[in-house]
JSON list of C-alpha atoms and ligand atoms in Angstrom, two decimals:
[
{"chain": "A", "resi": 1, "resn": "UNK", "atom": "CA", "xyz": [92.62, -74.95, 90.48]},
{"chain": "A", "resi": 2, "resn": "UNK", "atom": "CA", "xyz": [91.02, -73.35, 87.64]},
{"chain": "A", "resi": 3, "resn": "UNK", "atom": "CA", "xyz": [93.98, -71.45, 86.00]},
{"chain": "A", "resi": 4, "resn": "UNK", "atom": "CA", "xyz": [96.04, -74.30, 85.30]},
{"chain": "A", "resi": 5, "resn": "UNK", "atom": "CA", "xyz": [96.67, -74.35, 81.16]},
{"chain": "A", "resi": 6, "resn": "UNK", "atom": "CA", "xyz": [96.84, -76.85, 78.15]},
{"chain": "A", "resi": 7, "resn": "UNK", "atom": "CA", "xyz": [99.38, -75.36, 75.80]},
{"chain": "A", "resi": 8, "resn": "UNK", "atom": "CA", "xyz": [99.80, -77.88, 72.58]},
{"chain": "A", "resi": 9, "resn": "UNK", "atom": "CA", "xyz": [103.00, -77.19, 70.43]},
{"chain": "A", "resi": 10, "resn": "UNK", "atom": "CA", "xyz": [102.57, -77.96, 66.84]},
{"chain": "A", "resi": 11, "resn": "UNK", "atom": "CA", "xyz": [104.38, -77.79, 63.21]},
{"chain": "A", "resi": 12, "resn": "UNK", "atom": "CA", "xyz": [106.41, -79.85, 61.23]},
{"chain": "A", "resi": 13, "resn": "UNK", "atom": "CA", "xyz": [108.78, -82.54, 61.76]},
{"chain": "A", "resi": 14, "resn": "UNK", "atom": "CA", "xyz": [111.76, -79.84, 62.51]},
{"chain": "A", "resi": 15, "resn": "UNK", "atom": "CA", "xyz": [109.95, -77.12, 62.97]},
{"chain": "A", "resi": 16, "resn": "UNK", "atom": "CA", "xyz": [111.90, -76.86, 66.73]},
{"chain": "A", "resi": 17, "resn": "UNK", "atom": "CA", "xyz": [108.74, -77.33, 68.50]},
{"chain": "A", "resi": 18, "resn": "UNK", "atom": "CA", "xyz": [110.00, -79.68, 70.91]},
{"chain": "A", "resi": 19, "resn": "UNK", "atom": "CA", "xyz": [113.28, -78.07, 72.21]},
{"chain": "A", "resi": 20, "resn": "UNK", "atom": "CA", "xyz": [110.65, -74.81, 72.55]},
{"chain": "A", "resi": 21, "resn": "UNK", "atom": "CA", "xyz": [108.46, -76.73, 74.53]},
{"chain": "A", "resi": 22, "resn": "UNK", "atom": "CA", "xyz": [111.04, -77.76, 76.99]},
{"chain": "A", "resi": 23, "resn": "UNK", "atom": "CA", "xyz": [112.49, -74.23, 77.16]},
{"chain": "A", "resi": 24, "resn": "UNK", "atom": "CA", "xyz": [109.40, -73.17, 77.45]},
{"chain": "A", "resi": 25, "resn": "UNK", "atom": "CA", "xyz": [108.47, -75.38, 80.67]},
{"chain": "A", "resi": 26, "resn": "UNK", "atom": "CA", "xyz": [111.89, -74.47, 82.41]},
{"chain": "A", "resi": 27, "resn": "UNK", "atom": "CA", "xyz": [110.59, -70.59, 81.91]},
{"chain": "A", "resi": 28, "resn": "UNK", "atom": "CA", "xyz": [107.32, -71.26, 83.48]},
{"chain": "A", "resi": 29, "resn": "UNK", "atom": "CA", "xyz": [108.78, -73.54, 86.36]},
{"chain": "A", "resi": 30, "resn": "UNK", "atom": "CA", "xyz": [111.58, -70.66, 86.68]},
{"chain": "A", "resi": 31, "resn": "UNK", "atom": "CA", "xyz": [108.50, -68.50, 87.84]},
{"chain": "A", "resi": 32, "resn": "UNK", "atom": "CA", "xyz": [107.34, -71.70, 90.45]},
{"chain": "A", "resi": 33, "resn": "UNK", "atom": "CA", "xyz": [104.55, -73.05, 88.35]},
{"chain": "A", "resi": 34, "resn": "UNK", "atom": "CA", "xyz": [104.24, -76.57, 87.97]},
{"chain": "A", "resi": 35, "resn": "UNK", "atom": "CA", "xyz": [104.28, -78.22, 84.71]},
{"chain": "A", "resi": 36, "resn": "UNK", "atom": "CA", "xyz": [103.64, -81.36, 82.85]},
{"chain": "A", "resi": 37, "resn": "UNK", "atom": "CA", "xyz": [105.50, -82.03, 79.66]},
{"chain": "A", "resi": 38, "resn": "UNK", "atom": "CA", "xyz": [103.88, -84.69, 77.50]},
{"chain": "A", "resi": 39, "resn": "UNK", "atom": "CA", "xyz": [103.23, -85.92, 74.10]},
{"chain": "A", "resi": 40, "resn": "UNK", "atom": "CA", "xyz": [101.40, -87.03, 70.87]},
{"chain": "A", "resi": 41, "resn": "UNK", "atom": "CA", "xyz": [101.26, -89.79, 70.28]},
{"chain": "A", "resi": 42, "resn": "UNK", "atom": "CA", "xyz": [101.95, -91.35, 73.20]},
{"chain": "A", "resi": 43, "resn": "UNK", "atom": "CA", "xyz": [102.02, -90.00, 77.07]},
{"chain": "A", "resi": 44, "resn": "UNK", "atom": "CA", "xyz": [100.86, -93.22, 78.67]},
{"chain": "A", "resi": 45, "resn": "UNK", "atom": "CA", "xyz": [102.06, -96.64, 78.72]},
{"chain": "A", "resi": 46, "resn": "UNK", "atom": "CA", "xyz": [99.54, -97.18, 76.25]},
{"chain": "A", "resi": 47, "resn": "UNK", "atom": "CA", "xyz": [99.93, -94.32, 74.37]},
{"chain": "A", "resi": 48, "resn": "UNK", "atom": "CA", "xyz": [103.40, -94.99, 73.65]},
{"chain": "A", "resi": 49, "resn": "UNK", "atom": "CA", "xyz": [102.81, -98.71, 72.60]},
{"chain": "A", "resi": 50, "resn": "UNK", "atom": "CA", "xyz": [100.46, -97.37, 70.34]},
{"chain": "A", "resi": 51, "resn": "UNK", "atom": "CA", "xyz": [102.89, -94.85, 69.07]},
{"chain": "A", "resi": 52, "resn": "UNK", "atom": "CA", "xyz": [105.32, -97.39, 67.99]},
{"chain": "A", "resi": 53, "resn": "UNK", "atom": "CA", "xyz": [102.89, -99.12, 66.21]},
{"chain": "A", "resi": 54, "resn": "UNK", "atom": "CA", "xyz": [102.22, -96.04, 64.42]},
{"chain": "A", "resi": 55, "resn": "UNK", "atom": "CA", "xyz": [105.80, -94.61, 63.83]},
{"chain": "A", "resi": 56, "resn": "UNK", "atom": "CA", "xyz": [106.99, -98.04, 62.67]},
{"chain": "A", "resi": 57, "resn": "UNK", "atom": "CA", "xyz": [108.60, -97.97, 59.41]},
{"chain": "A", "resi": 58, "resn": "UNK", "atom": "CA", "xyz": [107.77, -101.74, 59.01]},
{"chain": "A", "resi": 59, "resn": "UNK", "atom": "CA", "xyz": [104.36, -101.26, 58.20]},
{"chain": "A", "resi": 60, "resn": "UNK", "atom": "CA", "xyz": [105.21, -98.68, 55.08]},
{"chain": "A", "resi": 61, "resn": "UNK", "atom": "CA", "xyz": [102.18, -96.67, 54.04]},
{"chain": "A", "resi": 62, "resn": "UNK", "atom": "CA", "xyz": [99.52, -96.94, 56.30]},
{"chain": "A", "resi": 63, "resn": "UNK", "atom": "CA", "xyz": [95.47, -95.45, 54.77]},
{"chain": "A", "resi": 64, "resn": "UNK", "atom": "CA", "xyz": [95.32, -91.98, 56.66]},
{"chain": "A", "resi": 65, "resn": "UNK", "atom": "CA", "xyz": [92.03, -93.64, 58.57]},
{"chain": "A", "resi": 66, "resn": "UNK", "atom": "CA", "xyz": [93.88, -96.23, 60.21]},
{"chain": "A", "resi": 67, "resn": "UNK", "atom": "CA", "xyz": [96.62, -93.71, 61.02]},
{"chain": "A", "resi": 68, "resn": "UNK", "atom": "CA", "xyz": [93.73, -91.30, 62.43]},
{"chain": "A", "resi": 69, "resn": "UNK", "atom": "CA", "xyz": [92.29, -94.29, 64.34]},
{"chain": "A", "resi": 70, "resn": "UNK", "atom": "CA", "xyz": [95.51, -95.26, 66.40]},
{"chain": "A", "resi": 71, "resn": "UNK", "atom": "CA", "xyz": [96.16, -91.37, 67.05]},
{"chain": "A", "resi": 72, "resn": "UNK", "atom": "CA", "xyz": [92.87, -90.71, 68.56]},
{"chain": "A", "resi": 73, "resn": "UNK", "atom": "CA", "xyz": [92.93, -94.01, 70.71]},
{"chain": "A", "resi": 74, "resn": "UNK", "atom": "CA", "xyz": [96.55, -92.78, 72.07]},
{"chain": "A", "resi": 75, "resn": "UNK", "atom": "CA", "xyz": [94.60, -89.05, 72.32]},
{"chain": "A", "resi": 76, "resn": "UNK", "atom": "CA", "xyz": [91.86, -90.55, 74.37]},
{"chain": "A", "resi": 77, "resn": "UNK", "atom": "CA", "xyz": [93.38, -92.39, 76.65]},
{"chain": "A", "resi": 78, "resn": "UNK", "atom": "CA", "xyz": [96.39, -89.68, 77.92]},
{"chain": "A", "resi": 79, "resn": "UNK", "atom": "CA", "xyz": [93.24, -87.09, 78.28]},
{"chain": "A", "resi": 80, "resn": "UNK", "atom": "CA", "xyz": [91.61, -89.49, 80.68]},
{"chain": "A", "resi": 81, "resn": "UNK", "atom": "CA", "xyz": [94.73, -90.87, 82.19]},
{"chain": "A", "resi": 82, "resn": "UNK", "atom": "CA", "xyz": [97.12, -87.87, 82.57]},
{"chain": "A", "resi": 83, "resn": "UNK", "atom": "CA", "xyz": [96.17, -84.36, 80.76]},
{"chain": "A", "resi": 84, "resn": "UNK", "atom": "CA", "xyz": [92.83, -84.21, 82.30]},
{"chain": "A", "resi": 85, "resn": "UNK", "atom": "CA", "xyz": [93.96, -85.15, 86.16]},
{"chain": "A", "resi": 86, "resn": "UNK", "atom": "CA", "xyz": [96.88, -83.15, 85.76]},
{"chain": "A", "resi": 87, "resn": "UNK", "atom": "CA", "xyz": [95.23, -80.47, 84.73]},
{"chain": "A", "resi": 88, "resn": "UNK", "atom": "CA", "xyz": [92.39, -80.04, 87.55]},
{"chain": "A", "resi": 89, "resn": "UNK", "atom": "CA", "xyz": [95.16, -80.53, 90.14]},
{"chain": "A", "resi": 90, "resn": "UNK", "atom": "CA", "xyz": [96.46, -77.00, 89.04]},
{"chain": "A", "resi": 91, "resn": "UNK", "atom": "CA", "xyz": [99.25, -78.27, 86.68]},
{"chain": "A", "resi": 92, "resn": "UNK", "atom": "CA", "xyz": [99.87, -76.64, 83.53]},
{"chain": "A", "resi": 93, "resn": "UNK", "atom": "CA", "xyz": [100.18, -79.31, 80.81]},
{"chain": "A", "resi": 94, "resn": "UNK", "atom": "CA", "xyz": [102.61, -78.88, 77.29]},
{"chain": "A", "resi": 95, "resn": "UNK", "atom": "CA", "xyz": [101.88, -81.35, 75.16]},
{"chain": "A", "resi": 96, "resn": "UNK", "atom": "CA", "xyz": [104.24, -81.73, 71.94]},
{"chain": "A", "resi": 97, "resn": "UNK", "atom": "CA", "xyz": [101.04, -82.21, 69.40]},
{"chain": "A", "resi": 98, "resn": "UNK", "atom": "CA", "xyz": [97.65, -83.18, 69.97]},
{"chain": "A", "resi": 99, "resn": "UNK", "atom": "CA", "xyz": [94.29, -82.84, 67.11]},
{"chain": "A", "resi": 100, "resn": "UNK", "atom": "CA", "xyz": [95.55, -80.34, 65.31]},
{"chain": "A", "resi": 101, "resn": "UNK", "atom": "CA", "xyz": [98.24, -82.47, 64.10]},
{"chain": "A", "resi": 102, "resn": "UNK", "atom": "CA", "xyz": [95.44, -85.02, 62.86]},
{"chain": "A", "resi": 103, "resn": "UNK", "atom": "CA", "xyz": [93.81, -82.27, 61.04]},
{"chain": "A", "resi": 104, "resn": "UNK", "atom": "CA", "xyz": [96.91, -81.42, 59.37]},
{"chain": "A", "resi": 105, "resn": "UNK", "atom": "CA", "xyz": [98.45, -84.97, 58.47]},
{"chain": "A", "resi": 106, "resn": "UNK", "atom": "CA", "xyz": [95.94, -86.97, 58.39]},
{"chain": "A", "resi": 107, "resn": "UNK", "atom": "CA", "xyz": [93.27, -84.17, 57.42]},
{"chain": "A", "resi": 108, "resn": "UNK", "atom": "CA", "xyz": [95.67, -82.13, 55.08]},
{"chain": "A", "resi": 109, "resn": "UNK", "atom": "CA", "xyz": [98.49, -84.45, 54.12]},
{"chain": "A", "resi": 110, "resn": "UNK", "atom": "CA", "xyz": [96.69, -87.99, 53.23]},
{"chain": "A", "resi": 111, "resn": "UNK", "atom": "CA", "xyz": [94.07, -86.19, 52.46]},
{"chain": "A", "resi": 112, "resn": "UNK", "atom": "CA", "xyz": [90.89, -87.23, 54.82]},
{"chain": "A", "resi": 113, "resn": "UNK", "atom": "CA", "xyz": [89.85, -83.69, 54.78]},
{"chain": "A", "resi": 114, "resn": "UNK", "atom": "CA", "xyz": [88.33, -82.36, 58.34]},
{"chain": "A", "resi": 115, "resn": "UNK", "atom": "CA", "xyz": [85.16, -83.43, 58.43]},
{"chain": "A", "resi": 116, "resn": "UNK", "atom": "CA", "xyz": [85.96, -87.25, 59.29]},
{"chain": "A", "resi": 117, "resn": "UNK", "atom": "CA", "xyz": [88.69, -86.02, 61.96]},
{"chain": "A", "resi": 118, "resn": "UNK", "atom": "CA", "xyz": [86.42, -83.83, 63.92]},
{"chain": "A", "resi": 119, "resn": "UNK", "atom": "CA", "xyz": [83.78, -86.63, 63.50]},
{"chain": "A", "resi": 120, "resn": "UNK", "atom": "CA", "xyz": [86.46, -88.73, 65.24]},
{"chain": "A", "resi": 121, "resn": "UNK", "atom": "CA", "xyz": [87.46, -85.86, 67.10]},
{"chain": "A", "resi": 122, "resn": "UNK", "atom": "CA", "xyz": [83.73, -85.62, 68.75]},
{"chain": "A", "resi": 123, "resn": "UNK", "atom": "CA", "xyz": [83.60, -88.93, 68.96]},
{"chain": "A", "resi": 124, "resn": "UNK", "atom": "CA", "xyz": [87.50, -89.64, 71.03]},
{"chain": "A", "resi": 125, "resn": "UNK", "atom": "CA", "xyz": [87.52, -86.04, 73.01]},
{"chain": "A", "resi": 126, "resn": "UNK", "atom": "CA", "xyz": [84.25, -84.49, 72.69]},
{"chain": "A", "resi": 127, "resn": "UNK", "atom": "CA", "xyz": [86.26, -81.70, 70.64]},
{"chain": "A", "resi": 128, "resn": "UNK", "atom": "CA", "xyz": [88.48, -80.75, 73.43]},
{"chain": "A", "resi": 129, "resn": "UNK", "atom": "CA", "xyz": [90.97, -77.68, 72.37]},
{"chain": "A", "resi": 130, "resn": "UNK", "atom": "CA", "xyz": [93.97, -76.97, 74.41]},
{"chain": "A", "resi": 131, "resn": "UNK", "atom": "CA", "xyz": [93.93, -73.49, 75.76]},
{"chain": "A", "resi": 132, "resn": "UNK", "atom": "CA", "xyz": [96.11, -71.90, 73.46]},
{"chain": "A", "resi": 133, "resn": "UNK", "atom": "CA", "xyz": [98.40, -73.42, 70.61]},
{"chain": "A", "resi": 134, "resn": "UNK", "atom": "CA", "xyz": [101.58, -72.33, 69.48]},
{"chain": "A", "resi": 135, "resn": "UNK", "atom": "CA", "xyz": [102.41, -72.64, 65.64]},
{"chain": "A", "resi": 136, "resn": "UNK", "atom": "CA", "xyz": [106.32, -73.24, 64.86]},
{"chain": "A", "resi": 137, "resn": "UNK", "atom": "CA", "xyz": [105.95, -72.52, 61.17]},
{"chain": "A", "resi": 138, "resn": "UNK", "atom": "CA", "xyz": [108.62, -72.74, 58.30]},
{"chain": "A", "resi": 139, "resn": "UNK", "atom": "CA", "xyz": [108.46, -73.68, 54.78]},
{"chain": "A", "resi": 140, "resn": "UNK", "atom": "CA", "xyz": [108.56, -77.53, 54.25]},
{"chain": "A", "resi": 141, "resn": "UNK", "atom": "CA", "xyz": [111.68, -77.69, 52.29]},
{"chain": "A", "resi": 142, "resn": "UNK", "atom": "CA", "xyz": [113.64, -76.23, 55.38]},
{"chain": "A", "resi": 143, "resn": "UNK", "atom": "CA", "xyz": [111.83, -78.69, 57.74]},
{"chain": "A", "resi": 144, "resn": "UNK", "atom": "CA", "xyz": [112.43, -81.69, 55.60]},
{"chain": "A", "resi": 145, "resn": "UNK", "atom": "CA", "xyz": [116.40, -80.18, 55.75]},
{"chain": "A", "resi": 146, "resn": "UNK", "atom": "CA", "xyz": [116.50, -80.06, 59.02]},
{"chain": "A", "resi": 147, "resn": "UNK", "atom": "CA", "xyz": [115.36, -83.22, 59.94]},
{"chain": "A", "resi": 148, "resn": "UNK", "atom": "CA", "xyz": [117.77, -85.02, 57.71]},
{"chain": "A", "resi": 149, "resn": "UNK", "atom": "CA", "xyz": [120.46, -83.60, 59.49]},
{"chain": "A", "resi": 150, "resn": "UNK", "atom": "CA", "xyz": [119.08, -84.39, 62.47]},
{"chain": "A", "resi": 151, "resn": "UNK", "atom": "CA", "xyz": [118.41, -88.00, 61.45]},
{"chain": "A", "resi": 152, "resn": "UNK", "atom": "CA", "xyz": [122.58, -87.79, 60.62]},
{"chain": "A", "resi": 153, "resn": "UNK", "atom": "CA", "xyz": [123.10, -87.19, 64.08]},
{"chain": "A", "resi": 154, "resn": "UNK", "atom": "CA", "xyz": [122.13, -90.33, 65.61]},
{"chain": "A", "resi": 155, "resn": "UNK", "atom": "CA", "xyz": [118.79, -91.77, 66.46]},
{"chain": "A", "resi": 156, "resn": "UNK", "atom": "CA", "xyz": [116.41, -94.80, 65.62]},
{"chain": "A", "resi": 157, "resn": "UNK", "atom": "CA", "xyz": [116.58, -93.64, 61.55]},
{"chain": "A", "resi": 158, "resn": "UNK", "atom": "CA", "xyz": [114.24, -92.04, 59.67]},
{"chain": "A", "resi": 159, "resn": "UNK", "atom": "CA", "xyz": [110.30, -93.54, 60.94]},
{"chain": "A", "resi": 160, "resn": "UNK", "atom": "CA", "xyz": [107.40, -94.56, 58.86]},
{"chain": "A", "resi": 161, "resn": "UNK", "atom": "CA", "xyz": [106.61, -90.47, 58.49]},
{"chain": "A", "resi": 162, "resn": "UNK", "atom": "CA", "xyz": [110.11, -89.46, 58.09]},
{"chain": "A", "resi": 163, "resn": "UNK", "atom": "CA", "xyz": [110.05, -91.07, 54.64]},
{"chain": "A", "resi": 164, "resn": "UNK", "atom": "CA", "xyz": [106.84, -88.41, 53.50]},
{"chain": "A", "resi": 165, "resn": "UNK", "atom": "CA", "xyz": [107.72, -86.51, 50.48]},
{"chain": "A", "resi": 166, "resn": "UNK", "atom": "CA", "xyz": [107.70, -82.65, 49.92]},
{"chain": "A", "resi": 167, "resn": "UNK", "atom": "CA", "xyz": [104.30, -82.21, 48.53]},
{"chain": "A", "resi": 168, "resn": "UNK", "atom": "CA", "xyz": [102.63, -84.29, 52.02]},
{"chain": "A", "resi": 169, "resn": "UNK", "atom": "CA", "xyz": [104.40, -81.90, 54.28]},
{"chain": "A", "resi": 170, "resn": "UNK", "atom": "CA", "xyz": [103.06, -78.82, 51.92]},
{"chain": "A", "resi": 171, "resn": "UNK", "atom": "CA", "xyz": [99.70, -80.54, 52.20]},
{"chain": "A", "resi": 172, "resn": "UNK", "atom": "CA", "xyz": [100.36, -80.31, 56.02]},
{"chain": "A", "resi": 173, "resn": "UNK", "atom": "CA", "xyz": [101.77, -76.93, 56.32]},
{"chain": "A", "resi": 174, "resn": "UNK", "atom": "CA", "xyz": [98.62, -75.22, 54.23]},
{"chain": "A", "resi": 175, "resn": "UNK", "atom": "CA", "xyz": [96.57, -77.22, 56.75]},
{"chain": "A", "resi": 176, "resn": "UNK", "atom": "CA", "xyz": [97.95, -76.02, 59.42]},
{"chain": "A", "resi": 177, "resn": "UNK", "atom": "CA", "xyz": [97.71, -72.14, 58.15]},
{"chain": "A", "resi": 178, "resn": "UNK", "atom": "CA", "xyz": [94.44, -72.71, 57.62]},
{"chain": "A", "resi": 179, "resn": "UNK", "atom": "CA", "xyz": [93.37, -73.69, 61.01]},
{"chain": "A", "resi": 180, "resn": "UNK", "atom": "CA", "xyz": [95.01, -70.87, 61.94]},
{"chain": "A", "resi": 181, "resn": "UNK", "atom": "CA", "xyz": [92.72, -68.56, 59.80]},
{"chain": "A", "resi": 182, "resn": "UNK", "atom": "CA", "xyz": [89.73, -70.30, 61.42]},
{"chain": "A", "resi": 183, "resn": "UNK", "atom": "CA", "xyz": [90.88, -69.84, 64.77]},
{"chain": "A", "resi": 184, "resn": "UNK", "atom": "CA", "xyz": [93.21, -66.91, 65.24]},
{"chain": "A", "resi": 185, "resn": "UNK", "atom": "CA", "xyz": [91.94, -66.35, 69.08]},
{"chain": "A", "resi": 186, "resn": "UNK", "atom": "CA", "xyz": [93.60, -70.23, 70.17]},
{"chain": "A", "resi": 187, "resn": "UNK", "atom": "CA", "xyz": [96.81, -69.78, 67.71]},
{"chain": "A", "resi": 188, "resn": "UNK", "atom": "CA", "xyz": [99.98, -68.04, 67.99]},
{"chain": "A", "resi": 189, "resn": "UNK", "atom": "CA", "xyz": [102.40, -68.32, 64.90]},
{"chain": "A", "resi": 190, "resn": "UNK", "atom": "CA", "xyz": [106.19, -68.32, 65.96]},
{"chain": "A", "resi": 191, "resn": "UNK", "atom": "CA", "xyz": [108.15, -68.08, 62.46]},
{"chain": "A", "resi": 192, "resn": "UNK", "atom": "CA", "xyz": [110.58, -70.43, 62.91]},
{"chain": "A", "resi": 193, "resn": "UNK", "atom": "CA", "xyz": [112.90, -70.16, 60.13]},
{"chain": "A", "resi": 194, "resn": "UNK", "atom": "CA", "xyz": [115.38, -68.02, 61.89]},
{"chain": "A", "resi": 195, "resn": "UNK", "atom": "CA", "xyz": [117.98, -68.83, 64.76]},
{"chain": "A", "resi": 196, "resn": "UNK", "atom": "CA", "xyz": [116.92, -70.87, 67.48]},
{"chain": "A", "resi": 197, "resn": "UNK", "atom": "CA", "xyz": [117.36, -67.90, 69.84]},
{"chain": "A", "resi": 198, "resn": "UNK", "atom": "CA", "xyz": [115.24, -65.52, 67.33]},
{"chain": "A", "resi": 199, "resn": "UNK", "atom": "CA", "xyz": [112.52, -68.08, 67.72]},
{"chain": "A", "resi": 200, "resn": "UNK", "atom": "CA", "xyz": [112.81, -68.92, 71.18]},
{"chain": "A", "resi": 201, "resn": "UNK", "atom": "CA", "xyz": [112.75, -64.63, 71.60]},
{"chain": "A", "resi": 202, "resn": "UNK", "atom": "CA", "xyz": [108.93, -64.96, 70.11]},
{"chain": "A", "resi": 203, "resn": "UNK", "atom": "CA", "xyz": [107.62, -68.16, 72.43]},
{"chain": "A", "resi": 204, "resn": "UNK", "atom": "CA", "xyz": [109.14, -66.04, 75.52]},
{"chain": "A", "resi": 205, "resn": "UNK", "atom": "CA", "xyz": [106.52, -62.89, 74.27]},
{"chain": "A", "resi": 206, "resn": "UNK", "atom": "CA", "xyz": [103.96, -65.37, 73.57]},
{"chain": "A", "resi": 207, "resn": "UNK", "atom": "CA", "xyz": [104.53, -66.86, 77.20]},
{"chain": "A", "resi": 208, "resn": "UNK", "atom": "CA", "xyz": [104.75, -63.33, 78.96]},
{"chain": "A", "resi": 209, "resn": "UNK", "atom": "CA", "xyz": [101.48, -62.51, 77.15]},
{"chain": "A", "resi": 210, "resn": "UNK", "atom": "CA", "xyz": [99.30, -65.95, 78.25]},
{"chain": "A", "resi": 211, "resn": "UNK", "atom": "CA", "xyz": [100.70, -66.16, 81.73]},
{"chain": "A", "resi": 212, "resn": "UNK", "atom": "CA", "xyz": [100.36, -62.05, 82.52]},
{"chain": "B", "resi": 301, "resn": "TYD", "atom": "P1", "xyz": [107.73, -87.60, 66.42]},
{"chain": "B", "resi": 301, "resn": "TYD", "atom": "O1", "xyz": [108.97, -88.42, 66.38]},
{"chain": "B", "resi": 301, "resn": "TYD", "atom": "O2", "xyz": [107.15, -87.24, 67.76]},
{"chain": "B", "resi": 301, "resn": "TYD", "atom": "O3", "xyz": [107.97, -86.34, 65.53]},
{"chain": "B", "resi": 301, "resn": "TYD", "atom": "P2", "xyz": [107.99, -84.82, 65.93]},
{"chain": "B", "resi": 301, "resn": "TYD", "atom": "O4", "xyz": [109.21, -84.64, 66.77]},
{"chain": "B", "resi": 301, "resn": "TYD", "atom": "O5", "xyz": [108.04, -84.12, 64.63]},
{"chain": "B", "resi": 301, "resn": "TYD", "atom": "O6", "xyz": [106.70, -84.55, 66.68]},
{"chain": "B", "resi": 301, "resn": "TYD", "atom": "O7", "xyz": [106.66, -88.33, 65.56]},
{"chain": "B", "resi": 301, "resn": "TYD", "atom": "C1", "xyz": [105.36, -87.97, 65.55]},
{"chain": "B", "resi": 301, "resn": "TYD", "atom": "C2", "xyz": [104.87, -88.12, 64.11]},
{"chain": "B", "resi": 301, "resn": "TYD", "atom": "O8", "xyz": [103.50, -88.45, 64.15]},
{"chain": "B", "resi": 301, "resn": "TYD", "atom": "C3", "xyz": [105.01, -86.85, 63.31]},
{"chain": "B", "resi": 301, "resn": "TYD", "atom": "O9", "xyz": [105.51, -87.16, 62.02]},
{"chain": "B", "resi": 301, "resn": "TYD", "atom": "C4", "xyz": [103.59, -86.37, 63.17]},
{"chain": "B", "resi": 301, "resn": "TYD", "atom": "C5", "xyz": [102.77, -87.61, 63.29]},
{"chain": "B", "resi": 301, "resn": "TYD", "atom": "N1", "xyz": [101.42, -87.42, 63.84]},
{"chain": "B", "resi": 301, "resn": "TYD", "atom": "C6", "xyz": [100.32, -87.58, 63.01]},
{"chain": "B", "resi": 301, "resn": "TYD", "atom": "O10", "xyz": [100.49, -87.87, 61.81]},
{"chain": "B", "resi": 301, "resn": "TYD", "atom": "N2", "xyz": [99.07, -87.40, 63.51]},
{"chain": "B", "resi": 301, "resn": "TYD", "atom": "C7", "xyz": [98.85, -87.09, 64.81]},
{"chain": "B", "resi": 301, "resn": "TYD", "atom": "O11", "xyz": [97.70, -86.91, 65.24]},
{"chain": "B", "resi": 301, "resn": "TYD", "atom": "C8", "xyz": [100.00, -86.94, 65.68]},
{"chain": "B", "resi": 301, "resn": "TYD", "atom": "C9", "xyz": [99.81, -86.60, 67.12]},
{"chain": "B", "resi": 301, "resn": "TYD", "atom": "C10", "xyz": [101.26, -87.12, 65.14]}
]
C-alpha cells in the first residue's frame, strides 16, 4: 500500500524523543493503523551487534569516520531487512534516529562536515529520507541534565557518547537546526523544553496534521 509512512524521531540524547515515539505509535494504532517501532543504530540482529560495538564505552574515542562507517552499515542493512518490507506491506515505520543523526554527530559534532556523510549516505541508502521528521529540540545544557538523571536511575551507565562534552552536543544541536533550515517541508520542530505533556500536546498536532 502506498500510504504507509517513515516517520524518523530525532534530537539529543534526552531530548524525550523516544517516550514520544512510543506515544506516538499507541496514537496511531489507537486509530487501527499498523505500526513498526524501530531504531538507530540497530533494528536487526545485525544492527544491534553493530550498535554495541558502537555504543561501547571500551573503545573511548572513536575518529567520527569509523563511527559514520558502523552507523551506515547498521542503516543499510535494517532498510533492506525491515524498514523497506515493512513499509511496502502498508506498515507505517517510527524509527528512533536514522541519517540525520549522522549529519548531526558525526557531520556537526566530530566535525566530518556533510559532504562525506551524504557521500556515504548515497553510497549506503541512495539518499533515502523518511517521510517526515520530527525535531525534539532543547538547549544542550538541559539535555546533558536530563540524561544524567536518567543515567541515576538505573541502566547500563553512561555509553561511549554519554561521556561527550557540552560544546559536541552544541556542535550537534546547530547541526541539527540547520538541516532544518534546508529542509523545512520534511521537518517539524517540537520544543521540548517544557513538560512532557506540553511536548507530547505538539507531536499529537503534528500527528493530526500528517495522518489527516
Ligand atoms: P541511544 O542509547 O539510542 O541514545 P538515544 O536514546 O539518545 O537515541 O544511543 C544512540 C547514540 O548513537 C546517540 O548518542 C546518538 C548516536 N548516533 C550517532 O552518533 N550517529 C548515528 O547515525 C546514530 C543513528 C546514532
Amino acid at each position: 500500500m502506498a500510504d504507509a509512512k517513515f516517520l524518523t524521531f530525532e534530537g539529543l540524547d534526552g531530548s524525550g524523543k523516544s517516550t514520544h515515539l512510543r506515544r506516538a505509535a499507541e496514537w496511531l494504532r489507537a486509530r487501527g493503523d499498523e505500526v513498526l517501532v524501530t531504531h538507530e543504530p540497530g533494528g536487526t540482529p545485525l544492527g544491534n551487534a553493530i550498535r554495541g560495538l558502537f555504543l561501547d564505552a571500551r573503545w573511548g574515542r572513536m575518529d567520527g569516520k569509523v563511527e559514520a562507517l558502523l552507523v551506515f552499515a547498521s542503516r543499510r542493512q535494517h532498510l533492506l531487512e525491515l524498514v523497506e518490507p515493512t513499509l511496502d506491506s502498508g506498515v507505517h515505520v517510527l524509527c528512533d534516529r536514522f541519517t540525520d543523526s549522522s549529519l548531526a554527530y558525526q557531520g556537526g559534532g566530530r566535525g566530518l562536515g556533510a559532504d562525506w556523510i551524504l557521500e556515504l549516505d548515497g553510497l549506503a541508502t541512495c539518499g533515502r529520507r523518511p517521510d517526515a521528521t520530527l525535531l525534539f529540540d532543547l538547549q544542550p545544557e538541559a539535555a546533558m541534565q536530563r540524561g544524567q538523571k536518567n543515567d541515576r536511575k538505573g541502566g547500563d551507565g553512561p555509553d561511549r557518547l554519554d561521556v561527550e562534552g557540552l560544546s559536541f552536543y552544541r556542535a550537534v544541536r546547530d547541526t541539527y537546526l540547520d538541516l532544518v533550515a534546508a529542509e523545512p517541508g520534511r521537518f517539524r520542530v517540537v520544543d521540548s523544553e517544557g513538560e512532557r505533556e506540553e511536548t507530547w500536546r505538539q507531536v499529537e498536532v503534528v500527528l493530526e496534521d500528517l495522518f489527516r
